[in-house]
Amino acid sequence: MPDYESIERKWQVRWSDRKLNESERDERPKFMIIFAYPGVTGYLHVGHMRGYTYADAIGRYKRMTGYNVLFPVGTHATGNGAISLAARIAAGDKDIMDYMVRNGCPPEKLEGELRDPLNVVWFFNGVYQEEYWKRFGFLADWRRFTCTLYPDYSKFMQWQFRKLNEAGLLIQKPYFAPACLSCGPVAVDPSETDLSKGGNAETQEFTLLKFRSGDEILVAATLRPETVYGQVCFWVNPEVEYLKVRNGGETWIVSPQAYEKLSHQKDGLESIGAVKGSDLLGRTCIAPMIHREIPVLPAAFCDPDVGTGMVTSVPSDAPDDWMSLTKLKEDHSYMERYGIAKETIDAVVPISIISMKGYGDFPAQDIVERMGIEEADDPRLEEAKKQVYKDGYHLGVMKDICGEFAGMRVEEAKERMKQAMIDSGEADVFFDLSEEVVCRCGCKVVIKRIDDQWFIDYGNEDLTQRTSDHCRTMTINPVEYYNNVHAVLKWFRERACVRLGNWLGTKFPFDERWIIEAISDSTLYPVYYLISMYANDGRIEPEQMTEAFFDYAILGKGDAEKVSGECGIDTSLLNEIRAEVLYWYPLDMNLGGKEHMTVHFPAFLKNHVAILPPEMWPKGITVNWYITGKKSKISKSKGGAQPIPGAAKKFGADGMRLYYAHIASPFADVEWDEDNVMSYSQRIDRIASFIGDLSSYRGSATEMDAWLVSRMNTHVSTIRSAMERYDLRQMATVAYFEIFNDLKWYQRRGGENPETISECLRTWITAMMPVTPHMAEEMWEAAGFDGLVSEAQLPEAGERSVPAEYGEDLIREVMSDAQQIIKVTGIEPKRMVLYTAPSWKIGILGKALELQEKGELSIPSLTKACMSDPDIKVHGKAASDMARKTAEDMMRLPAGSMRPMFESDERAHLAAAAGFLSKEMGLEAEVYSSDEEGRYDPGDKARMAVPGRPAIYLE
RNA sequence: GCGGGGGUAGCCAAGCCUGGCCAAAGGCGCAGGACUUAGGAUCCUGUCCUCAGCGGUUCGAGGGUUCAAAUCCCUUCCCCCGCACCA
């Protein structure tokens, strides 16, 4: 295995010595690119390098096409990831210890510094920069590195929130959020940063329905308030001890668990007694909305942990209710135990309330029968319920029985009916999680009301409109996102932007109890890369970074002298920072994974539009999809991940870079496959060794030189137009496959002119530099060029020579045709005779081209033109057939594409290549024109020759 | 559901916006050959069917538009992703 690492280090040091990564303002056009900085959540895996690599490769391409490039990097450490990681390290968690060590963490750090959350962040800041980004040869401006937990970054963040407030975009209102009672707010998401259980839970909004029964109110929770017209009875669990709860002037009856949950969402609840479920039986209650008296009946399936522990029964549309009711009617023994008369239960009959396509009067009955469910405890009832809910929601229409809501679609009726009942005091709302969620600390997670939650008002219409308009002017890849981003912007509404609890981040400037949350502090930060350098090297201190300072530096507001006096930063330095901002901003490209499409990118865009002037709004976004693993093999949370440094050692950083750039479109997920990576790695080696061979050629010029030069010009212009669209993949196809193949062909055809080769290598190696910079440097050196290819410029594309390219295409086609004949016939020919088209056929082609130019080409017009030419006419039917076929072909193909066939001297070209063909195919090749008298033509093949397709005879 | 993406030859994957040298790039795999067996080698050739190359049938399925469709339109079947406080 080659020692990639030391080769890579060698060149990285050279780049660094030349300060290639340090971007300074100058006269060139600028290009600023970033990737969305990663969250500090532990070690990254090989998949993460995909997007980062795109950023470096695009930056390098821009460098070699005349741009002054700035590529800054940073990390996002806001949140509780580092806190929980440090806590697990401190607790000596076996899995975490193994994971850290396996990824290369020195064990002694686990015993000491990494027990502290901030040290965890600093540690990974080092890992990301040294082991990932530098290791991959990124030309990032390390001087500007920043992290959301740096004190200077916090100053910037507080300034940003002041600006948001000035723009009227900070609002306060109540909010229902998942929270752990001891740790505070937690994030419920599948990555389970905060959780030990329940990451897939959703927050559901229940409607609490109030059933008056005497002086008390039985409360049921439902997700389907639109079904109230179908209520026929009320279930309570006779074995549960319910609580009587005072809520204002009302007395509610709910399960103790529901009381606990409600108490986090409502003020002034008071438990004033208990009542056994069985004691509620025999009562009746008044159903909300329909004001009908329904019986309270016993049901063992009422779970006190779900909703309020009591259920209103709508058998028509709820499969559970349908089955339970059916069973209870069949077997009266359960009811009898509680003294419920058979007539009471028999009187409970479903009411049809919703009509929906594909279902009869009672959807619940239909689905239960369709699925063959026969028992009340069948687990498939859950699925049945989901199906009916889903279909009901989208297909259902309220029936006539539903009063003023009759005829309304369920989708609409649901909201309206809920609101009507809330307005009349018959309902309330309640939030709950769809499954049990447990915090890392072991406590249960509940939904808690927060009264004074701050939001950023991303729903602001003017802001949304201006952002949307701006997006049309941006370069957004892929085009699907360019089209869709407007819908996303519209959908993106108020966002809770601060939180309480165990959380690392910047204090909210208007109320320091709150910490700015993780999405909200990572939106405007690209502009901060233009300032971070001065804080990093101590030229400015965090205390000096006042509102006036940022106002001046970023917005150009105020007077330098005055601002200087206010914040204590030299006027000249202030002006330098201002000049940095003016020179580098706006950001040209923000590159991020597809997870950013619905949250980060809209927030990034809207913050820029809200705070900065239009000339500083971003110009580009590129979204990249993932590298995925078989059975989550590369996922960092599951263990078994391929550590990045190990992979780099095995395949070489450049092998991986080429793999990322070329394996698939950036806009598709790819499964990590070591064999693929290896094959890219080997391709680079192959190219390197081939370039070594080429460099030693000392021959003289041949007709192949013009061909090669033309091909290279074609390639350079393809590369340039591909990169206009940031299409790294097409660029890589050309640079690593097509150019390689062409040089192989050149070599095979006897090309050996050192001047041409050298000129060509200069272009080729430069073209490979963006994707595989280290190996490009090796090749550059091996080819004898001076300096660093990382500093070289890509030559402009020169002229193409269509005839030169056509001639070689012809030869390859002849070879391929001959091979096919050999394969099909199974003969081993000793002699190959080629016959080019006779002049009269070329004449027909010429006439066709003429007609086409005049726009008069058709089969009859060409035939007529041919028949008026005596030289052609003598060939009779063969001539009219040829004319017809030529006209057909030409009308089918793009105009002018057959011109080279007419203009090229096929006979001369093939004759010149006869020696080559003989050698390659191991036979004697000879070439005739079909016009030639006395040609050797025992198979009478010459008559088949047409322009572009010589006839072949093998013997 | 809402929003979005996708179905291409044994597999992976381009092409689709801007219809036409598209039987459809490239890679992998497979087969044959060369050269060699210090190697995860390299180099040629082939890899839908048919066949002395020029023909035929293909790009989830079915219709349509067009001189011409993998590409545009309609219908239909099947897969995947996001839906929020998680960057």
mmCIF file with all atom_site columns, C-alpha atoms in Angstrom, chain A residues 185-355:
data_model
loop_
_atom_site.group_PDB
_atom_site.id
_atom_site.type_symbol
_atom_site.label_atom_id
_atom_site.label_alt_id
_atom_site.label_comp_id
_atom_site.label_asym_id
_atom_site.label_entity_id
_atom_site.label_seq_id
_atom_site.pdbx_PDB_ins_code
_atom_site.Cartn_x
_atom_site.Cartn_y
_atom_site.Cartn_z
_atom_site.occupancy
_atom_site.B_iso_or_equiv
_atom_site.pdbx_formal_charge
_atom_site.auth_seq_id
_atom_site.auth_comp_id
_atom_site.auth_asym_id
_atom_site.auth_atom_id
_atom_site.pdbx_PDB_model_num
ATOM 1   C CA . PRO A 1 185 ? -36.441 21.509  27.552 1.00 0.00 ? 185 PRO A CA 1
ATOM 2   C CA . VAL A 1 186 ? -35.282 18.594  25.449 1.00 0.00 ? 186 VAL A CA 1
ATOM 3   C CA . ALA A 1 187 ? -35.279 17.857  21.770 1.00 0.00 ? 187 ALA A CA 1
ATOM 4   C CA . VAL A 1 188 ? -37.362 14.894  20.735 1.00 0.00 ? 188 VAL A CA 1
ATOM 5   C CA . ASP A 1 189 ? -35.779 13.560  17.574 1.00 0.00 ? 189 ASP A CA 1
ATOM 6   C CA . PRO A 1 190 ? -34.606 10.206  16.308 1.00 0.00 ? 190 PRO A CA 1
ATOM 7   C CA . SER A 1 191 ? -30.935 10.990  16.880 1.00 0.00 ? 191 SER A CA 1
ATOM 8   C CA . GLU A 1 192 ? -31.812 11.031  20.572 1.00 0.00 ? 192 GLU A CA 1
ATOM 9   C CA . THR A 1 193 ? -29.178 13.492  21.637 1.00 0.00 ? 193 THR A CA 1
ATOM 10  C CA . ASP A 1 194 ? -31.122 14.278  24.772 1.00 0.00 ? 194 ASP A CA 1
ATOM 11  C CA . LEU A 1 195 ? -33.043 11.082  25.197 1.00 0.00 ? 195 LEU A CA 1
ATOM 12  C CA . SER A 1 196 ? -32.670 7.534   26.286 1.00 0.00 ? 196 SER A CA 1
ATOM 13  C CA . LYS A 1 197 ? -36.012 6.505   24.842 1.00 0.00 ? 197 LYS A CA 1
ATOM 14  C CA . GLY A 1 198 ? -38.767 7.671   22.540 1.00 0.00 ? 198 GLY A CA 1
ATOM 15  C CA . GLY A 1 199 ? -36.943 9.666   19.884 1.00 0.00 ? 199 GLY A CA 1
ATOM 16  C CA . ASN A 1 200 ? -39.643 8.963   17.344 1.00 0.00 ? 200 ASN A CA 1
ATOM 17  C CA . ALA A 1 201 ? -42.465 10.338  19.465 1.00 0.00 ? 201 ALA A CA 1
ATOM 18  C CA . GLU A 1 202 ? -44.537 13.135  18.061 1.00 0.00 ? 202 GLU A CA 1
ATOM 19  C CA . THR A 1 203 ? -46.250 15.899  19.929 1.00 0.00 ? 203 THR A CA 1
ATOM 20  C CA . GLN A 1 204 ? -49.955 15.441  19.321 1.00 0.00 ? 204 GLN A CA 1
ATOM 21  C CA . GLU A 1 205 ? -52.673 17.933  19.860 1.00 0.00 ? 205 GLU A CA 1
ATOM 22  C CA . PHE A 1 206 ? -55.682 16.370  21.542 1.00 0.00 ? 206 PHE A CA 1
ATOM 23  C CA . THR A 1 207 ? -59.057 17.966  21.885 1.00 0.00 ? 207 THR A CA 1
ATOM 24  C CA . LEU A 1 208 ? -60.403 17.600  25.393 1.00 0.00 ? 208 LEU A CA 1
ATOM 25  C CA . LEU A 1 209 ? -64.144 16.986  25.243 1.00 0.00 ? 209 LEU A CA 1
ATOM 26  C CA . LYS A 1 210 ? -66.214 17.845  28.260 1.00 0.00 ? 210 LYS A CA 1
ATOM 27  C CA . PHE A 1 211 ? -69.128 15.579  29.236 1.00 0.00 ? 211 PHE A CA 1
ATOM 28  C CA . ARG A 1 212 ? -71.312 17.128  31.867 1.00 0.00 ? 212 ARG A CA 1
ATOM 29  C CA . SER A 1 213 ? -72.618 14.639  34.387 1.00 0.00 ? 213 SER A CA 1
ATOM 30  C CA . GLY A 1 214 ? -74.362 16.281  37.246 1.00 0.00 ? 214 GLY A CA 1
ATOM 31  C CA . ASP A 1 215 ? -72.010 18.869  38.749 1.00 0.00 ? 215 ASP A CA 1
ATOM 32  C CA . GLU A 1 216 ? -68.994 17.137  37.379 1.00 0.00 ? 216 GLU A CA 1
ATOM 33  C CA . ILE A 1 217 ? -67.366 16.938  34.008 1.00 0.00 ? 217 ILE A CA 1
ATOM 34  C CA . LEU A 1 218 ? -65.993 13.743  32.565 1.00 0.00 ? 218 LEU A CA 1
ATOM 35  C CA . VAL A 1 219 ? -63.167 14.597  30.223 1.00 0.00 ? 219 VAL A CA 1
ATOM 36  C CA . ALA A 1 220 ? -62.143 12.571  27.196 1.00 0.00 ? 220 ALA A CA 1
ATOM 37  C CA . ALA A 1 221 ? -59.246 13.308  24.875 1.00 0.00 ? 221 ALA A CA 1
ATOM 38  C CA . THR A 1 222 ? -59.579 12.764  21.142 1.00 0.00 ? 222 THR A CA 1
ATOM 39  C CA . LEU A 1 223 ? -57.559 13.262  18.003 1.00 0.00 ? 223 LEU A CA 1
ATOM 40  C CA . ARG A 1 224 ? -60.763 13.322  15.986 1.00 0.00 ? 224 ARG A CA 1
ATOM 41  C CA . PRO A 1 225 ? -63.032 16.089  17.258 1.00 0.00 ? 225 PRO A CA 1
ATOM 42  C CA . GLU A 1 226 ? -64.981 15.921  13.984 1.00 0.00 ? 226 GLU A CA 1
ATOM 43  C CA . THR A 1 227 ? -66.507 12.602  15.029 1.00 0.00 ? 227 THR A CA 1
ATOM 44  C CA . VAL A 1 228 ? -68.540 13.998  17.940 1.00 0.00 ? 228 VAL A CA 1
ATOM 45  C CA . TYR A 1 229 ? -71.786 13.495  16.060 1.00 0.00 ? 229 TYR A CA 1
ATOM 46  C CA . GLY A 1 230 ? -71.176 9.768   16.198 1.00 0.00 ? 230 GLY A CA 1
ATOM 47  C CA . GLN A 1 231 ? -70.762 9.514   19.958 1.00 0.00 ? 231 GLN A CA 1
ATOM 48  C CA . VAL A 1 232 ? -72.931 6.806   21.444 1.00 0.00 ? 232 VAL A CA 1
ATOM 49  C CA . CYS A 1 233 ? -71.488 6.051   24.849 1.00 0.00 ? 233 CYS A CA 1
ATOM 50  C CA . PHE A 1 234 ? -68.691 6.905   27.225 1.00 0.00 ? 234 PHE A CA 1
ATOM 51  C CA . TRP A 1 235 ? -66.112 4.404   28.455 1.00 0.00 ? 235 TRP A CA 1
ATOM 52  C CA . VAL A 1 236 ? -64.397 4.465   31.799 1.00 0.00 ? 236 VAL A CA 1
ATOM 53  C CA . ASN A 1 237 ? -62.137 1.844   33.284 1.00 0.00 ? 237 ASN A CA 1
ATOM 54  C CA . PRO A 1 238 ? -63.882 0.510   36.405 1.00 0.00 ? 238 PRO A CA 1
ATOM 55  C CA . GLU A 1 239 ? -60.555 -0.533  37.916 1.00 0.00 ? 239 GLU A CA 1
ATOM 56  C CA . VAL A 1 240 ? -58.965 2.893   37.728 1.00 0.00 ? 240 VAL A CA 1
ATOM 57  C CA . GLU A 1 241 ? -59.124 5.402   40.503 1.00 0.00 ? 241 GLU A CA 1
ATOM 58  C CA . TYR A 1 242 ? -59.804 8.741   38.820 1.00 0.00 ? 242 TYR A CA 1
ATOM 59  C CA . LEU A 1 243 ? -59.202 12.136  40.294 1.00 0.00 ? 243 LEU A CA 1
ATOM 60  C CA . LYS A 1 244 ? -61.589 15.003  40.726 1.00 0.00 ? 244 LYS A CA 1
ATOM 61  C CA . VAL A 1 245 ? -59.774 18.110  39.636 1.00 0.00 ? 245 VAL A CA 1
ATOM 62  C CA . ARG A 1 246 ? -60.850 21.677  40.163 1.00 0.00 ? 246 ARG A CA 1
ATOM 63  C CA . ASN A 1 247 ? -60.248 23.766  37.085 1.00 0.00 ? 247 ASN A CA 1
ATOM 64  C CA . GLY A 1 248 ? -61.591 27.265  37.640 1.00 0.00 ? 248 GLY A CA 1
ATOM 65  C CA . GLY A 1 249 ? -65.287 26.839  38.285 1.00 0.00 ? 249 GLY A CA 1
ATOM 66  C CA . GLU A 1 250 ? -65.433 23.300  36.888 1.00 0.00 ? 250 GLU A CA 1
ATOM 67  C CA . THR A 1 251 ? -64.784 19.924  38.377 1.00 0.00 ? 251 THR A CA 1
ATOM 68  C CA . TRP A 1 252 ? -63.079 17.595  35.945 1.00 0.00 ? 252 TRP A CA 1
ATOM 69  C CA . ILE A 1 253 ? -62.668 13.887  36.268 1.00 0.00 ? 253 ILE A CA 1
ATOM 70  C CA . VAL A 1 254 ? -59.510 12.494  34.717 1.00 0.00 ? 254 VAL A CA 1
ATOM 71  C CA . SER A 1 255 ? -56.906 9.824   35.434 1.00 0.00 ? 255 SER A CA 1
ATOM 72  C CA . PRO A 1 256 ? -54.123 10.716  37.866 1.00 0.00 ? 256 PRO A CA 1
ATOM 73  C CA . GLN A 1 257 ? -51.614 10.485  35.013 1.00 0.00 ? 257 GLN A CA 1
ATOM 74  C CA . ALA A 1 258 ? -53.652 12.918  32.958 1.00 0.00 ? 258 ALA A CA 1
ATOM 75  C CA . TYR A 1 259 ? -53.832 15.287  35.905 1.00 0.00 ? 259 TYR A CA 1
ATOM 76  C CA . GLU A 1 260 ? -50.077 15.218  36.200 1.00 0.00 ? 260 GLU A CA 1
ATOM 77  C CA . LYS A 1 261 ? -49.653 15.999  32.495 1.00 0.00 ? 261 LYS A CA 1
ATOM 78  C CA . LEU A 1 262 ? -52.335 18.676  32.481 1.00 0.00 ? 262 LEU A CA 1
ATOM 79  C CA . SER A 1 263 ? -50.765 20.403  35.415 1.00 0.00 ? 263 SER A CA 1
ATOM 80  C CA . HIS A 1 264 ? -47.767 21.246  33.229 1.00 0.00 ? 264 HIS A CA 1
ATOM 81  C CA . GLN A 1 265 ? -50.021 22.877  30.712 1.00 0.00 ? 265 GLN A CA 1
ATOM 82  C CA . LYS A 1 266 ? -52.707 24.589  32.776 1.00 0.00 ? 266 LYS A CA 1
ATOM 83  C CA . ASP A 1 267 ? -52.515 26.875  35.752 1.00 0.00 ? 267 ASP A CA 1
ATOM 84  C CA . GLY A 1 268 ? -54.421 26.467  38.990 1.00 0.00 ? 268 GLY A CA 1
ATOM 85  C CA . LEU A 1 269 ? -55.451 22.842  38.697 1.00 0.00 ? 269 LEU A CA 1
ATOM 86  C CA . GLU A 1 270 ? -56.239 21.328  42.032 1.00 0.00 ? 270 GLU A CA 1
ATOM 87  C CA . SER A 1 271 ? -56.968 17.755  42.924 1.00 0.00 ? 271 SER A CA 1
ATOM 88  C CA . ILE A 1 272 ? -59.937 17.690  45.282 1.00 0.00 ? 272 ILE A CA 1
ATOM 89  C CA . GLY A 1 273 ? -60.720 14.032  45.599 1.00 0.00 ? 273 GLY A CA 1
ATOM 90  C CA . ALA A 1 274 ? -60.897 10.667  43.958 1.00 0.00 ? 274 ALA A CA 1
ATOM 91  C CA . VAL A 1 275 ? -63.531 8.518   42.406 1.00 0.00 ? 275 VAL A CA 1
ATOM 92  C CA . LYS A 1 276 ? -63.359 4.910   41.439 1.00 0.00 ? 276 LYS A CA 1
ATOM 93  C CA . GLY A 1 277 ? -64.171 4.193   37.827 1.00 0.00 ? 277 GLY A CA 1
ATOM 94  C CA . SER A 1 278 ? -66.748 1.649   38.826 1.00 0.00 ? 278 SER A CA 1
ATOM 95  C CA . ASP A 1 279 ? -68.593 4.327   40.813 1.00 0.00 ? 279 ASP A CA 1
ATOM 96  C CA . LEU A 1 280 ? -69.121 6.308   37.625 1.00 0.00 ? 280 LEU A CA 1
ATOM 97  C CA . LEU A 1 281 ? -70.998 3.486   35.982 1.00 0.00 ? 281 LEU A CA 1
ATOM 98  C CA . GLY A 1 282 ? -74.704 3.736   35.600 1.00 0.00 ? 282 GLY A CA 1
ATOM 99  C CA . ARG A 1 283 ? -74.464 7.471   35.206 1.00 0.00 ? 283 ARG A CA 1
ATOM 100 C CA . THR A 1 284 ? -75.165 9.284   32.023 1.00 0.00 ? 284 THR A CA 1
ATOM 101 C CA . CYS A 1 285 ? -73.449 12.329  30.640 1.00 0.00 ? 285 CYS A CA 1
ATOM 102 C CA . ILE A 1 286 ? -74.165 14.964  28.054 1.00 0.00 ? 286 ILE A CA 1
ATOM 103 C CA . ALA A 1 287 ? -72.022 14.657  24.969 1.00 0.00 ? 287 ALA A CA 1
ATOM 104 C CA . PRO A 1 288 ? -70.562 17.939  23.724 1.00 0.00 ? 288 PRO A CA 1
ATOM 105 C CA . MET A 1 289 ? -71.841 19.543  20.537 1.00 0.00 ? 289 MET A CA 1
ATOM 106 C CA . ILE A 1 290 ? -74.700 17.109  20.070 1.00 0.00 ? 290 ILE A CA 1
ATOM 107 C CA . HIS A 1 291 ? -76.021 17.562  23.613 1.00 0.00 ? 291 HIS A CA 1
ATOM 108 C CA . ARG A 1 292 ? -77.284 14.038  23.718 1.00 0.00 ? 292 ARG A CA 1
ATOM 109 C CA . GLU A 1 293 ? -77.405 11.994  26.872 1.00 0.00 ? 293 GLU A CA 1
ATOM 110 C CA . ILE A 1 294 ? -75.197 8.919   26.598 1.00 0.00 ? 294 ILE A CA 1
ATOM 111 C CA . PRO A 1 295 ? -74.501 6.136   29.109 1.00 0.00 ? 295 PRO A CA 1
ATOM 112 C CA . VAL A 1 296 ? -71.239 5.700   30.995 1.00 0.00 ? 296 VAL A CA 1
ATOM 113 C CA . LEU A 1 297 ? -70.112 2.139   30.472 1.00 0.00 ? 297 LEU A CA 1
ATOM 114 C CA . PRO A 1 298 ? -67.229 0.037   31.733 1.00 0.00 ? 298 PRO A CA 1
ATOM 115 C CA . ALA A 1 299 ? -64.274 -0.793  29.484 1.00 0.00 ? 299 ALA A CA 1
ATOM 116 C CA . ALA A 1 300 ? -61.065 -2.485  30.493 1.00 0.00 ? 300 ALA A CA 1
ATOM 117 C CA . PHE A 1 301 ? -59.192 -1.056  27.548 1.00 0.00 ? 301 PHE A CA 1
ATOM 118 C CA . CYS A 1 302 ? -59.208 2.487   28.865 1.00 0.00 ? 302 CYS A CA 1
ATOM 119 C CA . ASP A 1 303 ? -55.562 3.150   29.681 1.00 0.00 ? 303 ASP A CA 1
ATOM 120 C CA . PRO A 1 304 ? -55.021 5.806   32.334 1.00 0.00 ? 304 PRO A CA 1
ATOM 121 C CA . ASP A 1 305 ? -51.703 6.668   30.700 1.00 0.00 ? 305 ASP A CA 1
ATOM 122 C CA . VAL A 1 306 ? -53.300 7.594   27.424 1.00 0.00 ? 306 VAL A CA 1
ATOM 123 C CA . GLY A 1 307 ? -55.206 10.824  27.053 1.00 0.00 ? 307 GLY A CA 1
ATOM 124 C CA . THR A 1 308 ? -57.387 11.330  30.100 1.00 0.00 ? 308 THR A CA 1
ATOM 125 C CA . GLY A 1 309 ? -57.932 7.650   30.789 1.00 0.00 ? 309 GLY A CA 1
ATOM 126 C CA . MET A 1 310 ? -61.535 7.955   29.590 1.00 0.00 ? 310 MET A CA 1
ATOM 127 C CA . VAL A 1 311 ? -62.850 7.547   26.114 1.00 0.00 ? 311 VAL A CA 1
ATOM 128 C CA . THR A 1 312 ? -65.786 8.792   24.159 1.00 0.00 ? 312 THR A CA 1
ATOM 129 C CA . SER A 1 313 ? -67.026 6.065   21.901 1.00 0.00 ? 313 SER A CA 1
ATOM 130 C CA . VAL A 1 314 ? -67.569 6.562   18.197 1.00 0.00 ? 314 VAL A CA 1
ATOM 131 C CA . PRO A 1 315 ? -67.972 3.022   16.902 1.00 0.00 ? 315 PRO A CA 1
ATOM 132 C CA . SER A 1 316 ? -68.837 4.146   13.389 1.00 0.00 ? 316 SER A CA 1
ATOM 133 C CA . ASP A 1 317 ? -65.356 5.475   12.734 1.00 0.00 ? 317 ASP A CA 1
ATOM 134 C CA . ALA A 1 318 ? -63.108 4.040   15.415 1.00 0.00 ? 318 ALA A CA 1
ATOM 135 C CA . PRO A 1 319 ? -62.150 0.391   14.880 1.00 0.00 ? 319 PRO A CA 1
ATOM 136 C CA . ASP A 1 320 ? -61.337 -0.087  18.566 1.00 0.00 ? 320 ASP A CA 1
ATOM 137 C CA . ASP A 1 321 ? -64.766 1.104   19.570 1.00 0.00 ? 321 ASP A CA 1
ATOM 138 C CA . TRP A 1 322 ? -66.420 -0.978  16.933 1.00 0.00 ? 322 TRP A CA 1
ATOM 139 C CA . MET A 1 323 ? -64.754 -4.182  18.067 1.00 0.00 ? 323 MET A CA 1
ATOM 140 C CA . SER A 1 324 ? -65.288 -3.505  21.745 1.00 0.00 ? 324 SER A CA 1
ATOM 141 C CA . LEU A 1 325 ? -68.926 -2.727  21.301 1.00 0.00 ? 325 LEU A CA 1
ATOM 142 C CA . THR A 1 326 ? -69.494 -5.784  19.145 1.00 0.00 ? 326 THR A CA 1
ATOM 143 C CA . LYS A 1 327 ? -67.813 -8.039  21.661 1.00 0.00 ? 327 LYS A CA 1
ATOM 144 C CA . LEU A 1 328 ? -69.670 -6.581  24.607 1.00 0.00 ? 328 LEU A CA 1
ATOM 145 C CA . LYS A 1 329 ? -72.952 -7.126  22.875 1.00 0.00 ? 329 LYS A CA 1
ATOM 146 C CA . GLU A 1 330 ? -72.078 -10.729 22.065 1.00 0.00 ? 330 GLU A CA 1
ATOM 147 C CA . ASP A 1 331 ? -70.975 -11.553 25.535 1.00 0.00 ? 331 ASP A CA 1
ATOM 148 C CA . HIS A 1 332 ? -72.880 -9.827  28.250 1.00 0.00 ? 332 HIS A CA 1
ATOM 149 C CA . SER A 1 333 ? -70.942 -11.290 31.171 1.00 0.00 ? 333 SER A CA 1
ATOM 150 C CA . TYR A 1 334 ? -68.545 -8.333  31.476 1.00 0.00 ? 334 TYR A CA 1
ATOM 151 C CA . MET A 1 335 ? -71.363 -5.798  31.615 1.00 0.00 ? 335 MET A CA 1
ATOM 152 C CA . GLU A 1 336 ? -73.267 -7.985  33.957 1.00 0.00 ? 336 GLU A CA 1
ATOM 153 C CA . ARG A 1 337 ? -70.382 -7.953  36.403 1.00 0.00 ? 337 ARG A CA 1
ATOM 154 C CA . TYR A 1 338 ? -70.912 -4.217  36.714 1.00 0.00 ? 338 TYR A CA 1
ATOM 155 C CA . GLY A 1 339 ? -74.653 -4.439  36.787 1.00 0.00 ? 339 GLY A CA 1
ATOM 156 C CA . ILE A 1 340 ? -75.281 -2.948  33.395 1.00 0.00 ? 340 ILE A CA 1
ATOM 157 C CA . ALA A 1 341 ? -78.536 -4.114  31.912 1.00 0.00 ? 341 ALA A CA 1
ATOM 158 C CA . LYS A 1 342 ? -78.496 -5.814  28.539 1.00 0.00 ? 342 LYS A CA 1
ATOM 159 C CA . GLU A 1 343 ? -80.997 -3.330  27.206 1.00 0.00 ? 343 GLU A CA 1
ATOM 160 C CA . THR A 1 344 ? -78.626 -0.479  27.999 1.00 0.00 ? 344 THR A CA 1
ATOM 161 C CA . ILE A 1 345 ? -75.848 -1.899  25.883 1.00 0.00 ? 345 ILE A CA 1
ATOM 162 C CA . ASP A 1 346 ? -78.192 -3.052  23.154 1.00 0.00 ? 346 ASP A CA 1
ATOM 163 C CA . ALA A 1 347 ? -79.495 0.467   22.920 1.00 0.00 ? 347 ALA A CA 1
ATOM 164 C CA . VAL A 1 348 ? -76.049 1.657   21.959 1.00 0.00 ? 348 VAL A CA 1
ATOM 165 C CA . VAL A 1 349 ? -76.020 1.629   18.165 1.00 0.00 ? 349 VAL A CA 1
ATOM 166 C CA . PRO A 1 350 ? -73.463 3.223   15.881 1.00 0.00 ? 350 PRO A CA 1
ATOM 167 C CA . ILE A 1 351 ? -74.421 6.393   14.060 1.00 0.00 ? 351 ILE A CA 1
ATOM 168 C CA . SER A 1 352 ? -73.181 6.942   10.542 1.00 0.00 ? 352 SER A CA 1
ATOM 169 C CA . ILE A 1 353 ? -71.584 10.382  10.315 1.00 0.00 ? 353 ILE A CA 1
ATOM 170 C CA . ILE A 1 354 ? -68.935 10.462  7.621  1.00 0.00 ? 354 ILE A CA 1
ATOM 171 C CA . SER A 1 355 ? -69.195 9.293   4.059  1.00 0.00 ? 355 SER A CA 1
#
